[in-house]
Tab-separated table of N, CA and C in Angstrom:
chain	number	residue	atom	x	y	z
A	1	MET	N	219.040	-84.052	118.374
A	1	MET	CA	218.053	-84.108	117.321
A	1	MET	C	218.611	-83.504	116.032
A	2	GLU	N	219.289	-82.350	116.183
A	2	GLU	CA	219.857	-81.678	115.023
A	2	GLU	C	220.926	-82.543	114.365
A	3	GLN	N	221.730	-83.231	115.182
A	3	GLN	CA	222.782	-84.104	114.658
A	3	GLN	C	222.166	-85.256	113.864
A	4	GLN	N	221.058	-85.808	114.351
A	4	GLN	CA	220.408	-86.910	113.666
A	4	GLN	C	219.869	-86.453	112.316
A	5	ASN	N	219.284	-85.259	112.259
A	5	ASN	CA	218.768	-84.743	110.998
A	5	ASN	C	219.881	-84.520	109.989
A	6	SER	N	221.020	-84.010	110.425
A	6	SER	CA	222.140	-83.806	109.506
A	6	SER	C	222.687	-85.147	109.027
A	7	PHE	N	222.682	-86.156	109.915
A	7	PHE	CA	223.132	-87.493	109.526
A	7	PHE	C	222.206	-88.075	108.467
A	8	ASN	N	220.889	-87.951	108.670
A	8	ASN	CA	219.918	-88.473	107.706
A	8	ASN	C	220.017	-87.757	106.373
A	9	SER	N	220.195	-86.432	106.385
A	9	SER	CA	220.303	-85.705	105.128
A	9	SER	C	221.601	-86.059	104.412
A	10	GLN	N	222.686	-86.298	105.165
A	10	GLN	CA	223.962	-86.699	104.563
A	10	GLN	C	223.817	-88.068	103.914
A	11	GLN	N	223.134	-88.985	104.597
A	11	GLN	CA	222.962	-90.335	104.063
A	11	GLN	C	222.097	-90.305	102.808
A	12	GLN	N	221.047	-89.500	102.799
A	12	GLN	CA	220.156	-89.437	101.654
A	12	GLN	C	220.837	-88.790	100.456
A	13	SER	N	221.660	-87.791	100.670
A	13	SER	CA	222.288	-87.095	99.548
A	13	SER	C	223.373	-87.943	98.888
A	14	THR	N	224.095	-88.762	99.649
A	14	THR	CA	225.173	-89.552	99.067
A	14	THR	C	224.728	-90.969	98.718
A	15	GLY	N	223.674	-91.478	99.354
A	15	GLY	CA	223.203	-92.827	99.075
A	15	GLY	C	223.871	-93.890	99.925
A	16	PHE	N	224.884	-93.531	100.705
A	16	PHE	CA	225.547	-94.497	101.582
A	16	PHE	C	226.118	-93.766	102.793
A	17	MET	N	226.377	-94.547	103.825
A	17	MET	CA	226.952	-93.958	105.033
A	17	MET	C	228.457	-93.853	104.876
A	18	LYS	N	229.004	-92.726	105.260
A	18	LYS	CA	230.452	-92.555	105.206
A	18	LYS	C	231.125	-93.267	106.366
A	19	GLN	N	230.399	-93.451	107.451
A	19	GLN	CA	230.950	-94.080	108.640
A	19	GLN	C	229.843	-94.942	109.250
A	20	PRO	N	230.171	-96.164	109.672
A	20	PRO	CA	229.131	-97.015	110.256
A	20	PRO	C	228.640	-96.448	111.590
A	21	PRO	N	227.415	-96.764	111.947
A	21	PRO	CA	226.903	-96.274	113.227
A	21	PRO	C	227.643	-96.919	114.395
A	22	GLU	N	227.581	-96.271	115.555
A	22	GLU	CA	228.250	-96.781	116.748
A	22	GLU	C	227.633	-98.084	117.240
A	23	MET	N	226.318	-98.191	117.106
A	23	MET	CA	225.613	-99.382	117.583
A	23	MET	C	224.893	-100.050	116.421
A	24	VAL	N	224.744	-101.360	116.527
A	24	VAL	CA	223.993	-102.118	115.529
A	24	VAL	C	222.600	-102.348	116.100
A	25	SER	N	221.590	-101.999	115.327
A	25	SER	CA	220.221	-102.186	115.793
A	25	SER	C	219.877	-103.676	115.800
A	26	VAL	N	218.782	-104.011	116.436
A	26	VAL	CA	218.335	-105.411	116.485
A	26	VAL	C	218.036	-105.895	115.076
A	27	LYS	N	217.403	-105.054	114.282
A	27	LYS	CA	217.072	-105.422	112.900
A	27	LYS	C	218.350	-105.691	112.093
A	28	ASP	N	219.338	-104.827	112.247
A	28	ASP	CA	220.613	-105.025	111.552
A	28	ASP	C	221.302	-106.302	112.029
A	29	SER	N	221.252	-106.543	113.323
A	29	SER	CA	221.858	-107.740	113.899
A	29	SER	C	221.220	-109.008	113.330
A	30	LEU	N	219.903	-109.003	113.235
A	30	LEU	CA	219.199	-110.156	112.668
A	30	LEU	C	219.548	-110.349	111.192
A	31	TYR	N	219.685	-109.240	110.461
A	31	TYR	CA	220.044	-109.337	109.054
A	31	TYR	C	221.466	-109.875	108.888
A	32	LEU	N	222.387	-109.428	109.729
A	32	LEU	CA	223.760	-109.948	109.674
A	32	LEU	C	223.770	-111.447	109.966
A	33	SER	N	222.984	-111.856	110.943
A	33	SER	CA	222.872	-113.274	111.271
A	33	SER	C	222.322	-114.061	110.081
A	34	ASP	N	221.324	-113.502	109.420
A	34	ASP	CA	220.765	-114.150	108.225
A	34	ASP	C	221.807	-114.264	107.118
A	35	MET	N	222.575	-113.197	106.900
A	35	MET	CA	223.597	-113.245	105.849
A	35	MET	C	224.628	-114.331	106.128
A	36	LEU	N	225.038	-114.443	107.392
A	36	LEU	CA	225.986	-115.504	107.745
A	36	LEU	C	225.365	-116.879	107.491
A	37	SER	N	224.109	-117.047	107.859
A	37	SER	CA	223.427	-118.332	107.651
A	37	SER	C	223.300	-118.663	106.171
A	38	TRP	N	222.933	-117.666	105.358
A	38	TRP	CA	222.786	-117.907	103.920
A	38	TRP	C	224.111	-118.340	103.300
A	39	ASN	N	225.175	-117.652	103.664
A	39	ASN	CA	226.476	-118.000	103.108
A	39	ASN	C	226.948	-119.359	103.588
A	40	LEU	N	226.755	-119.666	104.855
A	40	LEU	CA	227.148	-120.973	105.375
A	40	LEU	C	226.359	-122.092	104.689
A	41	ASN	N	225.072	-121.872	104.489
A	41	ASN	CA	224.238	-122.852	103.805
A	41	ASN	C	224.705	-123.054	102.358
A	42	ALA	N	225.049	-121.968	101.678
A	42	ALA	CA	225.541	-122.063	100.299
A	42	ALA	C	226.869	-122.815	100.237
A	43	ILE	N	227.750	-122.588	101.214
A	43	ILE	CA	229.029	-123.302	101.271
A	43	ILE	C	228.783	-124.800	101.399
A	44	LYS	N	227.904	-125.164	102.325
A	44	LYS	CA	227.609	-126.577	102.564
A	44	LYS	C	226.980	-127.231	101.343
A	45	LYS	N	226.045	-126.536	100.698
A	45	LYS	CA	225.385	-127.102	99.514
A	45	LYS	C	226.370	-127.269	98.360
A	46	ALA	N	227.216	-126.268	98.143
A	46	ALA	CA	228.194	-126.370	97.057
A	46	ALA	C	229.136	-127.540	97.308
A	47	HIS	N	229.575	-127.720	98.539
A	47	HIS	CA	230.453	-128.837	98.867
A	47	HIS	C	229.736	-130.175	98.671
A	48	PHE	N	228.497	-130.263	99.134
A	48	PHE	CA	227.743	-131.508	98.994
A	48	PHE	C	227.561	-131.871	97.528
A	49	PHE	N	227.120	-130.907	96.715
A	49	PHE	CA	226.869	-131.214	95.308
A	49	PHE	C	228.172	-131.492	94.553
A	50	ALA	N	229.259	-130.869	94.955
A	50	ALA	CA	230.547	-131.166	94.321
A	50	ALA	C	230.967	-132.605	94.602
A	51	THR	N	230.655	-133.124	95.802
A	51	THR	CA	231.005	-134.515	96.114
A	51	THR	C	230.101	-135.503	95.390
A	52	GLN	N	228.925	-135.076	94.979
A	52	GLN	CA	227.979	-135.956	94.299
A	52	GLN	C	228.155	-135.962	92.779
A	53	CYS	N	228.938	-135.026	92.278
A	53	CYS	CA	229.072	-134.825	90.835
A	53	CYS	C	230.270	-135.590	90.278
A	54	LYS	N	230.193	-135.932	88.974
A	54	LYS	CA	231.293	-136.641	88.320
A	54	LYS	C	231.997	-135.785	87.261
A	55	ASP	N	231.335	-134.757	86.756
A	55	ASP	CA	231.903	-133.885	85.720
A	55	ASP	C	232.896	-132.916	86.363
A	56	PRO	N	234.188	-132.985	85.949
A	56	PRO	CA	235.210	-132.127	86.571
A	56	PRO	C	234.946	-130.626	86.425
A	57	GLN	N	234.341	-130.213	85.319
A	57	GLN	CA	234.052	-128.786	85.135
A	57	GLN	C	232.985	-128.311	86.121
A	58	ILE	N	231.993	-129.135	86.340
A	58	ILE	CA	230.938	-128.776	87.290
A	58	ILE	C	231.491	-128.797	88.711
A	59	ILE	N	232.334	-129.788	89.008
A	59	ILE	CA	232.961	-129.852	90.335
A	59	ILE	C	233.774	-128.589	90.579
A	60	ASP	N	234.536	-128.163	89.573
A	60	ASP	CA	235.344	-126.947	89.707
A	60	ASP	C	234.452	-125.721	89.920
A	61	ALA	N	233.365	-125.621	89.153
A	61	ALA	CA	232.451	-124.482	89.301
A	61	ALA	C	231.817	-124.466	90.695
A	62	LEU	N	231.420	-125.640	91.185
A	62	LEU	CA	230.828	-125.714	92.526
A	62	LEU	C	231.851	-125.363	93.608
A	63	ASN	N	233.081	-125.809	93.437
A	63	ASN	CA	234.132	-125.474	94.405
A	63	ASN	C	234.423	-123.981	94.421
A	64	ARG	N	234.456	-123.358	93.230
A	64	ARG	CA	234.667	-121.909	93.171
A	64	ARG	C	233.498	-121.164	93.803
A	65	CYS	N	232.296	-121.671	93.587
A	65	CYS	CA	231.109	-121.071	94.198
A	65	CYS	C	231.202	-121.157	95.725
A	66	GLY	N	231.586	-122.313	96.226
A	66	GLY	CA	231.744	-122.491	97.663
A	66	GLY	C	232.799	-121.571	98.242
A	67	LEU	N	233.910	-121.413	97.522
A	67	LEU	CA	234.978	-120.519	97.984
A	67	LEU	C	234.533	-119.057	97.997
A	68	MET	N	233.717	-118.676	97.009
A	68	MET	CA	233.201	-117.314	96.969
A	68	MET	C	232.345	-117.047	98.209
A	69	HIS	N	231.470	-117.988	98.521
A	69	HIS	CA	230.617	-117.814	99.700
A	69	HIS	C	231.443	-117.866	100.984
A	70	GLN	N	232.513	-118.645	100.997
A	70	GLN	CA	233.404	-118.680	102.161
A	70	GLN	C	234.071	-117.329	102.366
A	71	ARG	N	234.506	-116.694	101.262
A	71	ARG	CA	235.107	-115.361	101.357
A	71	ARG	C	234.091	-114.347	101.891
A	72	HIS	N	232.845	-114.428	101.399
A	72	HIS	CA	231.807	-113.516	101.876
A	72	HIS	C	231.560	-113.716	103.370
A	73	TYR	N	231.481	-114.961	103.796
A	73	TYR	CA	231.272	-115.302	105.202
A	73	TYR	C	232.410	-114.737	106.057
A	74	ASP	N	233.642	-114.963	105.602
A	74	ASP	CA	234.813	-114.479	106.334
A	74	ASP	C	234.858	-112.954	106.380
A	75	THR	N	234.470	-112.307	105.287
A	75	THR	CA	234.458	-110.847	105.239
A	75	THR	C	233.478	-110.277	106.260
A	76	ILE	N	232.290	-110.859	106.327
A	76	ILE	CA	231.289	-110.400	107.296
A	76	ILE	C	231.823	-110.587	108.712
A	77	LEU	N	232.399	-111.761	108.984
A	77	LEU	CA	232.945	-112.011	110.322
A	77	LEU	C	234.074	-111.048	110.668
A	78	ASN	N	234.941	-110.758	109.694
A	78	ASN	CA	236.042	-109.819	109.932
A	78	ASN	C	235.520	-108.428	110.271
A	79	HIS	N	234.488	-107.971	109.556
A	79	HIS	CA	233.909	-106.659	109.854
A	79	HIS	C	233.315	-106.644	111.256
A	80	LEU	N	232.621	-107.709	111.613
A	80	LEU	CA	232.021	-107.778	112.942
A	80	LEU	C	233.087	-107.843	114.022
A	81	ASP	N	234.155	-108.583	113.767
A	81	ASP	CA	235.237	-108.713	114.748
A	81	ASP	C	235.963	-107.390	114.935
A	82	GLN	N	236.189	-106.649	113.849
A	82	GLN	CA	236.850	-105.347	113.948
A	82	GLN	C	236.021	-104.400	114.797
A	83	ASN	N	234.703	-104.390	114.564
A	83	ASN	CA	233.833	-103.502	115.336
A	83	ASN	C	233.808	-103.902	116.800
A	84	GLN	N	233.808	-105.197	117.085
A	84	GLN	CA	233.788	-105.656	118.472
A	84	GLN	C	235.097	-105.304	119.164
A	85	THR	N	236.211	-105.489	118.474
A	85	THR	CA	237.519	-105.170	119.047
A	85	THR	C	237.623	-103.680	119.347
A	86	GLN	N	237.151	-102.852	118.413
A	86	GLN	CA	237.202	-101.403	118.619
A	86	GLN	C	236.329	-100.987	119.796
A	87	SER	N	235.143	-101.558	119.907
A	87	SER	CA	234.250	-101.172	121.003
A	87	SER	C	234.801	-101.649	122.342
A	88	GLN	N	235.463	-102.794	122.378
A	88	GLN	CA	236.068	-103.279	123.621
A	88	GLN	C	237.218	-102.374	124.047
A	89	GLN	N	237.993	-101.896	123.092
A	89	GLN	CA	239.119	-101.009	123.412
A	89	GLN	C	238.625	-99.674	123.950
A	90	GLN	N	237.464	-99.207	123.476
A	90	GLN	CA	236.920	-97.949	123.958
A	90	GLN	C	236.512	-98.044	125.426
A	91	PHE	N	236.036	-99.205	125.852
A	91	PHE	CA	235.548	-99.361	127.214
A	91	PHE	C	236.649	-99.697	128.209
A	92	GLN	N	237.836	-99.992	127.748
A	92	GLN	CA	238.930	-100.343	128.664
A	92	GLN	C	239.654	-99.126	129.159
């Protein structure tokens, strides 16, 4: 209990966690799933609209937008994969 209170006071004083929690809550898991879905949807829409467009500047902007969302998607997956790999190594 005392450890949890010190963790909460540390988080409130700095505004961010210095270290991620050991477990992901159901709420956090659902939010991560939503973020992946939002980014994947944005990638697909940017690609679709780029194929429908004729103006090269707009096509370029849509392609850059799609790539940005692809990077975000990949970043989220990399963070999740690192955490999964670390937790698997702890149990072996």
